[in-house]
Amino acid sequence: MEIKNIEMAIEVLEKSPEFADLVPEVRSNIVMAKEGAKETKDVAGVPGRITTVKGWPKSFMKPDFGVSSHMARLVLSMMKHDPQRRSALNIRYSEEIVDICRKLGLKVSSYNRHHEPEDVVNFEGGTIPWGVEEAIDKLGDIPDVVYHTGGWGKEPMVCLTGPDALEVAKTAVCISKLYSVRVKKSKNETHTKSERNLLKNSMTISGSFEDSYSVVFAPSRSEYIGKKAHVSCTFCAIAEGNSEVDSRVLYKNNNNMIIMNMFPYNRGHLEVVPLEHVTDLNKLGSEEIKDIFVLVQRSIGLIREVLKPDGINVGINLGKAAGSSIKHLHIHIVPRFKVESGFMETTANTRVVEESIDETYTRFMEKIDILRETHEV
């Protein structure tokens, strides 16, 4: 299972030319450990690592166990604190990359190789376990991202961690696209239409991973029901950070969150959701309603800034008969455009969404300050 997961992760990385800019001088490796792994031989990785060829990431050998001691030690060190954090990927360090990680809501920490104790320096393979412990102590939590700024003869590095290789790879691609946008902006380059539509593809509903990964879906409501994770409430699970539920959280405060609808009626479909499990709008007090609708206003501002829609629907479905499929209060904010899908697609409740979730998420994150409290509505 670990080998297959890494193979899917490599495919994701190899399809992203932007990720090539994140490959460090020592090259990247993505690893995944078996459940309960204790030794490096229990951790699978990429022999020869991931390099770049003509501007594209490339792996030349199939994943195998016991082939990446450095990244394996990092994962094993992380698993001592969280047994489910079984995967990691190293990318090159820059302040911009670390900043992007923080803006994505990832927990970031670091360690300083110049502060290594003498006994750690003299112990072969001791730096990474020591660094992980330093990063955890510094953050007071288990980080999603661990970085260091280098040392004598050691390249600075950023390491992404997660429950499996595929999820880590998707995170890396998202970071790489944001980094690409930021670099191009700093060079005052004009974005072409093709650059803005990095993941734009037509729709396939079924087929192999190779056929469907780089395309976006057009789900019916029945397919939506079938794809839900086995949790009592999807929104509660997202609010709690449950990794079983695929989500794209744009903003969260003490009371509410703004998320992307993973089965959108249209591209850029957002939802404002109370963190508390509330099922009836009339159960909320006036201040709670005010807080929610301030975020609705900001969501509208974000959509207008990023997608330039011709109109926006704002709606609440209360009860199954009204179209609600999740018994947790949420407000839909749906961009509308003069040219959308055809009549049959709309009336059949199956909509072709011409832009992937991750591309829209990337574009929203570039303007995320619009959602913050300091931003005037």
PDB file of C-alpha atoms in Angstrom, residues 101-300:
ATOM      1  CA  CYS A 101       3.123  27.477   4.121  1.00  0.00           C
ATOM      2  CA  ARG A 102       2.032  29.699   6.993  1.00  0.00           C
ATOM      3  CA  LYS A 103      -0.590  31.466   4.857  1.00  0.00           C
ATOM      4  CA  LEU A 104      -1.993  28.075   3.874  1.00  0.00           C
ATOM      5  CA  GLY A 105      -2.647  27.474   7.578  1.00  0.00           C
ATOM      6  CA  LEU A 106       0.068  24.828   7.952  1.00  0.00           C
ATOM      7  CA  LYS A 107       1.779  24.547  11.324  1.00  0.00           C
ATOM      8  CA  VAL A 108       5.384  25.593  10.733  1.00  0.00           C
ATOM      9  CA  SER A 109       8.430  25.189  12.960  1.00  0.00           C
ATOM     10  CA  SER A 110      12.204  25.110  12.570  1.00  0.00           C
ATOM     11  CA  TYR A 111      15.511  24.199  14.146  1.00  0.00           C
ATOM     12  CA  ASN A 112      18.948  25.762  13.975  1.00  0.00           C
ATOM     13  CA  ARG A 113      21.762  23.406  12.929  1.00  0.00           C
ATOM     14  CA  HIS A 114      24.308  25.777  14.480  1.00  0.00           C
ATOM     15  CA  HIS A 115      22.840  24.921  17.894  1.00  0.00           C
ATOM     16  CA  GLU A 116      23.434  21.168  17.635  1.00  0.00           C
ATOM     17  CA  PRO A 117      25.028  19.750  20.784  1.00  0.00           C
ATOM     18  CA  GLU A 118      28.463  18.185  20.341  1.00  0.00           C
ATOM     19  CA  ASP A 119      27.180  14.668  21.008  1.00  0.00           C
ATOM     20  CA  VAL A 120      24.560  15.062  18.252  1.00  0.00           C
ATOM     21  CA  VAL A 121      27.133  16.391  15.772  1.00  0.00           C
ATOM     22  CA  ASN A 122      29.390  13.414  16.437  1.00  0.00           C
ATOM     23  CA  PHE A 123      26.594  10.844  16.199  1.00  0.00           C
ATOM     24  CA  GLU A 124      25.938   9.618  12.654  1.00  0.00           C
ATOM     25  CA  GLY A 125      22.308  10.259  11.761  1.00  0.00           C
ATOM     26  CA  GLY A 126      21.591  12.186  14.940  1.00  0.00           C
ATOM     27  CA  THR A 127      20.842  15.607  13.458  1.00  0.00           C
ATOM     28  CA  ILE A 128      17.374  14.943  12.048  1.00  0.00           C
ATOM     29  CA  PRO A 129      15.869  13.272  15.157  1.00  0.00           C
ATOM     30  CA  TRP A 130      17.339  16.072  17.273  1.00  0.00           C
ATOM     31  CA  GLY A 131      16.011  18.700  14.842  1.00  0.00           C
ATOM     32  CA  VAL A 132      12.512  17.244  14.883  1.00  0.00           C
ATOM     33  CA  GLU A 133      12.441  17.303  18.687  1.00  0.00           C
ATOM     34  CA  GLU A 134      13.687  20.908  18.658  1.00  0.00           C
ATOM     35  CA  ALA A 135      10.992  21.934  16.167  1.00  0.00           C
ATOM     36  CA  ILE A 136       8.237  20.250  18.192  1.00  0.00           C
ATOM     37  CA  ASP A 137       9.436  21.828  21.450  1.00  0.00           C
ATOM     38  CA  LYS A 138       9.672  25.236  19.778  1.00  0.00           C
ATOM     39  CA  LEU A 139       6.122  25.071  18.407  1.00  0.00           C
ATOM     40  CA  GLY A 140       4.552  23.272  21.342  1.00  0.00           C
ATOM     41  CA  ASP A 141       2.751  21.125  18.802  1.00  0.00           C
ATOM     42  CA  ILE A 142       3.474  18.707  15.970  1.00  0.00           C
ATOM     43  CA  PRO A 143       4.374  20.763  12.873  1.00  0.00           C
ATOM     44  CA  ASP A 144       3.177  20.118   9.335  1.00  0.00           C
ATOM     45  CA  VAL A 145       6.338  21.830   8.079  1.00  0.00           C
ATOM     46  CA  VAL A 146       9.854  21.621   9.545  1.00  0.00           C
ATOM     47  CA  TYR A 147      12.677  23.716   8.090  1.00  0.00           C
ATOM     48  CA  HIS A 148      16.247  24.752   8.800  1.00  0.00           C
ATOM     49  CA  THR A 149      18.369  27.440   7.166  1.00  0.00           C
ATOM     50  CA  GLY A 150      21.447  25.280   6.643  1.00  0.00           C
ATOM     51  CA  GLY A 151      24.794  24.743   8.258  1.00  0.00           C
ATOM     52  CA  TRP A 152      28.403  24.100   7.333  1.00  0.00           C
ATOM     53  CA  GLY A 153      28.202  22.170   4.052  1.00  0.00           C
ATOM     54  CA  LYS A 154      24.453  21.597   4.520  1.00  0.00           C
ATOM     55  CA  GLU A 155      21.826  22.999   2.189  1.00  0.00           C
ATOM     56  CA  PRO A 156      18.826  24.780   3.807  1.00  0.00           C
ATOM     57  CA  MET A 157      15.720  22.630   3.596  1.00  0.00           C
ATOM     58  CA  VAL A 158      11.962  22.559   4.094  1.00  0.00           C
ATOM     59  CA  CYS A 159      10.228  19.264   4.905  1.00  0.00           C
ATOM     60  CA  LEU A 160       6.481  18.774   4.494  1.00  0.00           C
ATOM     61  CA  THR A 161       4.844  16.045   6.571  1.00  0.00           C
ATOM     62  CA  GLY A 162       1.456  14.354   6.497  1.00  0.00           C
ATOM     63  CA  PRO A 163      -0.488  11.106   6.851  1.00  0.00           C
ATOM     64  CA  ASP A 164       0.367   9.737   3.406  1.00  0.00           C
ATOM     65  CA  ALA A 165       2.523  10.517   0.403  1.00  0.00           C
ATOM     66  CA  LEU A 166      -0.328  11.479  -1.922  1.00  0.00           C
ATOM     67  CA  GLU A 167      -1.632  14.145   0.451  1.00  0.00           C
ATOM     68  CA  VAL A 168       1.870  15.528   1.002  1.00  0.00           C
ATOM     69  CA  ALA A 169       2.429  15.681  -2.767  1.00  0.00           C
ATOM     70  CA  LYS A 170      -0.834  17.577  -3.322  1.00  0.00           C
ATOM     71  CA  THR A 171       0.195  20.065  -0.639  1.00  0.00           C
ATOM     72  CA  ALA A 172       3.589  20.491  -2.327  1.00  0.00           C
ATOM     73  CA  VAL A 173       1.974  21.174  -5.706  1.00  0.00           C
ATOM     74  CA  CYS A 174      -0.330  23.769  -4.159  1.00  0.00           C
ATOM     75  CA  ILE A 175       2.684  25.475  -2.551  1.00  0.00           C
ATOM     76  CA  SER A 176       4.613  25.353  -5.810  1.00  0.00           C
ATOM     77  CA  LYS A 177       1.794  27.023  -7.757  1.00  0.00           C
ATOM     78  CA  LEU A 178       1.493  29.799  -5.173  1.00  0.00           C
ATOM     79  CA  TYR A 179       5.264  30.217  -5.249  1.00  0.00           C
ATOM     80  CA  SER A 180       5.231  30.413  -9.053  1.00  0.00           C
ATOM     81  CA  VAL A 181       2.577  33.138  -8.972  1.00  0.00           C
ATOM     82  CA  ARG A 182       4.511  35.078  -6.353  1.00  0.00           C
ATOM     83  CA  VAL A 183       7.798  34.863  -8.269  1.00  0.00           C
ATOM     84  CA  LYS A 184       6.166  36.006 -11.498  1.00  0.00           C
ATOM     85  CA  LYS A 185       4.512  38.919  -9.746  1.00  0.00           C
ATOM     86  CA  SER A 186       7.817  39.975  -8.254  1.00  0.00           C
ATOM     87  CA  LYS A 187       9.306  40.034 -11.753  1.00  0.00           C
ATOM     88  CA  ASN A 188       6.354  42.060 -13.050  1.00  0.00           C
ATOM     89  CA  GLU A 189       5.611  39.437 -15.648  1.00  0.00           C
ATOM     90  CA  THR A 190       2.253  39.450 -17.400  1.00  0.00           C
ATOM     91  CA  HIS A 191       0.184  36.362 -16.776  1.00  0.00           C
ATOM     92  CA  THR A 192      -1.168  34.775 -19.919  1.00  0.00           C
ATOM     93  CA  LYS A 193      -4.486  33.018 -20.016  1.00  0.00           C
ATOM     94  CA  SER A 194      -2.757  29.645 -20.149  1.00  0.00           C
ATOM     95  CA  GLU A 195      -0.761  30.451 -17.010  1.00  0.00           C
ATOM     96  CA  ARG A 196      -3.891  31.473 -15.131  1.00  0.00           C
ATOM     97  CA  ASN A 197      -5.553  28.204 -16.107  1.00  0.00           C
ATOM     98  CA  LEU A 198      -2.818  25.851 -14.935  1.00  0.00           C
ATOM     99  CA  LEU A 199      -5.181  22.969 -14.256  1.00  0.00           C
ATOM    100  CA  LYS A 200      -8.054  23.735 -16.627  1.00  0.00           C
ATOM    101  CA  ASN A 201      -9.359  20.543 -18.157  1.00  0.00           C
ATOM    102  CA  SER A 202     -12.533  18.891 -19.365  1.00  0.00           C
ATOM    103  CA  MET A 203     -14.527  16.491 -17.219  1.00  0.00           C
ATOM    104  CA  THR A 204     -14.347  12.741 -16.756  1.00  0.00           C
ATOM    105  CA  ILE A 205     -16.496  11.048 -14.118  1.00  0.00           C
ATOM    106  CA  SER A 206     -14.935   7.601 -14.166  1.00  0.00           C
ATOM    107  CA  GLY A 207     -11.716   5.991 -15.248  1.00  0.00           C
ATOM    108  CA  SER A 208      -8.227   5.318 -13.954  1.00  0.00           C
ATOM    109  CA  PHE A 209      -6.161   7.572 -11.724  1.00  0.00           C
ATOM    110  CA  GLU A 210      -4.117   8.511 -14.786  1.00  0.00           C
ATOM    111  CA  ASP A 211      -7.267   9.593 -16.624  1.00  0.00           C
ATOM    112  CA  SER A 212      -8.913  11.535 -13.829  1.00  0.00           C
ATOM    113  CA  TYR A 213      -6.390  13.180 -11.533  1.00  0.00           C
ATOM    114  CA  SER A 214      -5.684  16.301 -13.589  1.00  0.00           C
ATOM    115  CA  VAL A 215      -9.328  16.918 -14.429  1.00  0.00           C
ATOM    116  CA  VAL A 216     -12.118  18.279 -12.289  1.00  0.00           C
ATOM    117  CA  PHE A 217     -15.443  16.576 -11.645  1.00  0.00           C
ATOM    118  CA  ALA A 218     -19.070  17.373 -12.426  1.00  0.00           C
ATOM    119  CA  PRO A 219     -20.800  15.465  -9.629  1.00  0.00           C
ATOM    120  CA  SER A 220     -24.466  14.745  -9.250  1.00  0.00           C
ATOM    121  CA  ARG A 221     -25.983  14.882  -5.773  1.00  0.00           C
ATOM    122  CA  SER A 222     -26.160  11.077  -5.688  1.00  0.00           C
ATOM    123  CA  GLU A 223     -22.417  10.847  -6.341  1.00  0.00           C
ATOM    124  CA  TYR A 224     -21.860  13.404  -3.599  1.00  0.00           C
ATOM    125  CA  ILE A 225     -23.709  11.193  -1.114  1.00  0.00           C
ATOM    126  CA  GLY A 226     -21.608   8.193  -2.142  1.00  0.00           C
ATOM    127  CA  LYS A 227     -18.279  10.010  -1.723  1.00  0.00           C
ATOM    128  CA  LYS A 228     -18.843  11.375   1.788  1.00  0.00           C
ATOM    129  CA  ALA A 229     -16.433  10.224   4.461  1.00  0.00           C
ATOM    130  CA  HIS A 230     -17.752   7.991   7.227  1.00  0.00           C
ATOM    131  CA  VAL A 231     -18.173  10.732   9.826  1.00  0.00           C
ATOM    132  CA  SER A 232     -21.275  11.816  11.724  1.00  0.00           C
ATOM    133  CA  CYS A 233     -21.004  15.394  10.400  1.00  0.00           C
ATOM    134  CA  THR A 234     -18.751  16.494   7.558  1.00  0.00           C
ATOM    135  CA  PHE A 235     -18.517  20.109   8.730  1.00  0.00           C
ATOM    136  CA  CYS A 236     -17.745  19.139  12.325  1.00  0.00           C
ATOM    137  CA  ALA A 237     -15.016  16.835  11.031  1.00  0.00           C
ATOM    138  CA  ILE A 238     -13.517  19.665   8.952  1.00  0.00           C
ATOM    139  CA  ALA A 239     -13.663  22.029  11.929  1.00  0.00           C
ATOM    140  CA  GLU A 240     -11.814  19.428  14.025  1.00  0.00           C
ATOM    141  CA  GLY A 241      -9.177  18.878  11.328  1.00  0.00           C
ATOM    142  CA  ASN A 242     -10.184  15.268  10.612  1.00  0.00           C
ATOM    143  CA  SER A 243      -7.870  14.039   7.827  1.00  0.00           C
ATOM    144  CA  GLU A 244     -10.506  11.556   6.577  1.00  0.00           C
ATOM    145  CA  VAL A 245     -12.460  14.456   5.107  1.00  0.00           C
ATOM    146  CA  ASP A 246     -10.990  16.160   2.056  1.00  0.00           C
ATOM    147  CA  SER A 247     -11.343  19.911   2.514  1.00  0.00           C
ATOM    148  CA  ARG A 248      -9.969  23.310   1.519  1.00  0.00           C
ATOM    149  CA  VAL A 249     -10.308  25.699   4.457  1.00  0.00           C
ATOM    150  CA  LEU A 250      -9.686  29.320   3.503  1.00  0.00           C
ATOM    151  CA  TYR A 251     -10.273  31.002   6.847  1.00  0.00           C
ATOM    152  CA  LYS A 252     -11.172  30.062  10.421  1.00  0.00           C
ATOM    153  CA  ASN A 253     -11.716  32.130  13.564  1.00  0.00           C
ATOM    154  CA  ASN A 254     -13.053  31.177  16.987  1.00  0.00           C
ATOM    155  CA  ASN A 255     -16.641  30.781  15.802  1.00  0.00           C
ATOM    156  CA  ASN A 256     -16.853  30.191  12.047  1.00  0.00           C
ATOM    157  CA  MET A 257     -14.907  29.023   9.015  1.00  0.00           C
ATOM    158  CA  ILE A 258     -14.948  29.716   5.287  1.00  0.00           C
ATOM    159  CA  ILE A 259     -14.407  26.639   3.142  1.00  0.00           C
ATOM    160  CA  MET A 260     -14.565  25.677  -0.504  1.00  0.00           C
ATOM    161  CA  ASN A 261     -17.404  23.385  -1.505  1.00  0.00           C
ATOM    162  CA  MET A 262     -15.641  20.214  -2.701  1.00  0.00           C
ATOM    163  CA  PHE A 263     -18.627  19.359  -4.923  1.00  0.00           C
ATOM    164  CA  PRO A 264     -19.368  22.851  -6.267  1.00  0.00           C
ATOM    165  CA  TYR A 265     -22.358  24.074  -8.222  1.00  0.00           C
ATOM    166  CA  ASN A 266     -19.926  26.458  -9.894  1.00  0.00           C
ATOM    167  CA  ARG A 267     -16.220  27.272  -9.673  1.00  0.00           C
ATOM    168  CA  GLY A 268     -15.347  29.239  -6.570  1.00  0.00           C
ATOM    169  CA  HIS A 269     -18.386  27.973  -4.625  1.00  0.00           C
ATOM    170  CA  LEU A 270     -17.735  28.896  -0.963  1.00  0.00           C
ATOM    171  CA  GLU A 271     -19.516  28.099   2.291  1.00  0.00           C
ATOM    172  CA  VAL A 272     -19.544  29.932   5.615  1.00  0.00           C
ATOM    173  CA  VAL A 273     -19.985  27.410   8.419  1.00  0.00           C
ATOM    174  CA  PRO A 274     -20.281  27.763  12.219  1.00  0.00           C
ATOM    175  CA  LEU A 275     -17.711  25.625  14.043  1.00  0.00           C
ATOM    176  CA  GLU A 276     -20.370  24.596  16.537  1.00  0.00           C
ATOM    177  CA  HIS A 277     -22.869  21.987  15.344  1.00  0.00           C
ATOM    178  CA  VAL A 278     -25.913  24.199  14.710  1.00  0.00           C
ATOM    179  CA  THR A 279     -28.852  23.007  12.608  1.00  0.00           C
ATOM    180  CA  ASP A 280     -31.285  25.939  12.758  1.00  0.00           C
ATOM    181  CA  LEU A 281     -30.650  29.587  11.931  1.00  0.00           C
ATOM    182  CA  ASN A 282     -33.180  30.593  14.598  1.00  0.00           C
ATOM    183  CA  LYS A 283     -31.000  29.006  17.271  1.00  0.00           C
ATOM    184  CA  LEU A 284     -28.364  31.703  16.780  1.00  0.00           C
ATOM    185  CA  GLY A 285     -28.249  34.997  18.638  1.00  0.00           C
ATOM    186  CA  SER A 286     -28.007  38.357  16.910  1.00  0.00           C
ATOM    187  CA  GLU A 287     -24.231  38.652  17.476  1.00  0.00           C
ATOM    188  CA  GLU A 288     -23.644  35.148  16.118  1.00  0.00           C
ATOM    189  CA  ILE A 289     -25.673  35.964  13.003  1.00  0.00           C
ATOM    190  CA  LYS A 290     -23.746  39.209  12.598  1.00  0.00           C
ATOM    191  CA  ASP A 291     -20.400  37.341  12.787  1.00  0.00           C
ATOM    192  CA  ILE A 292     -21.506  34.850  10.146  1.00  0.00           C
ATOM    193  CA  PHE A 293     -22.789  37.446   7.704  1.00  0.00           C
ATOM    194  CA  VAL A 294     -19.679  39.583   8.055  1.00  0.00           C
ATOM    195  CA  LEU A 295     -17.820  36.528   6.715  1.00  0.00           C
ATOM    196  CA  VAL A 296     -20.443  36.172   3.971  1.00  0.00           C
ATOM    197  CA  GLN A 297     -19.679  39.769   2.947  1.00  0.00           C
ATOM    198  CA  ARG A 298     -15.944  39.110   2.940  1.00  0.00           C
ATOM    199  CA  SER A 299     -16.448  35.911   0.948  1.00  0.00           C
ATOM    200  CA  ILE A 300     -18.353  37.890  -1.665  1.00  0.00           C
TER     201      ILE A 300
END
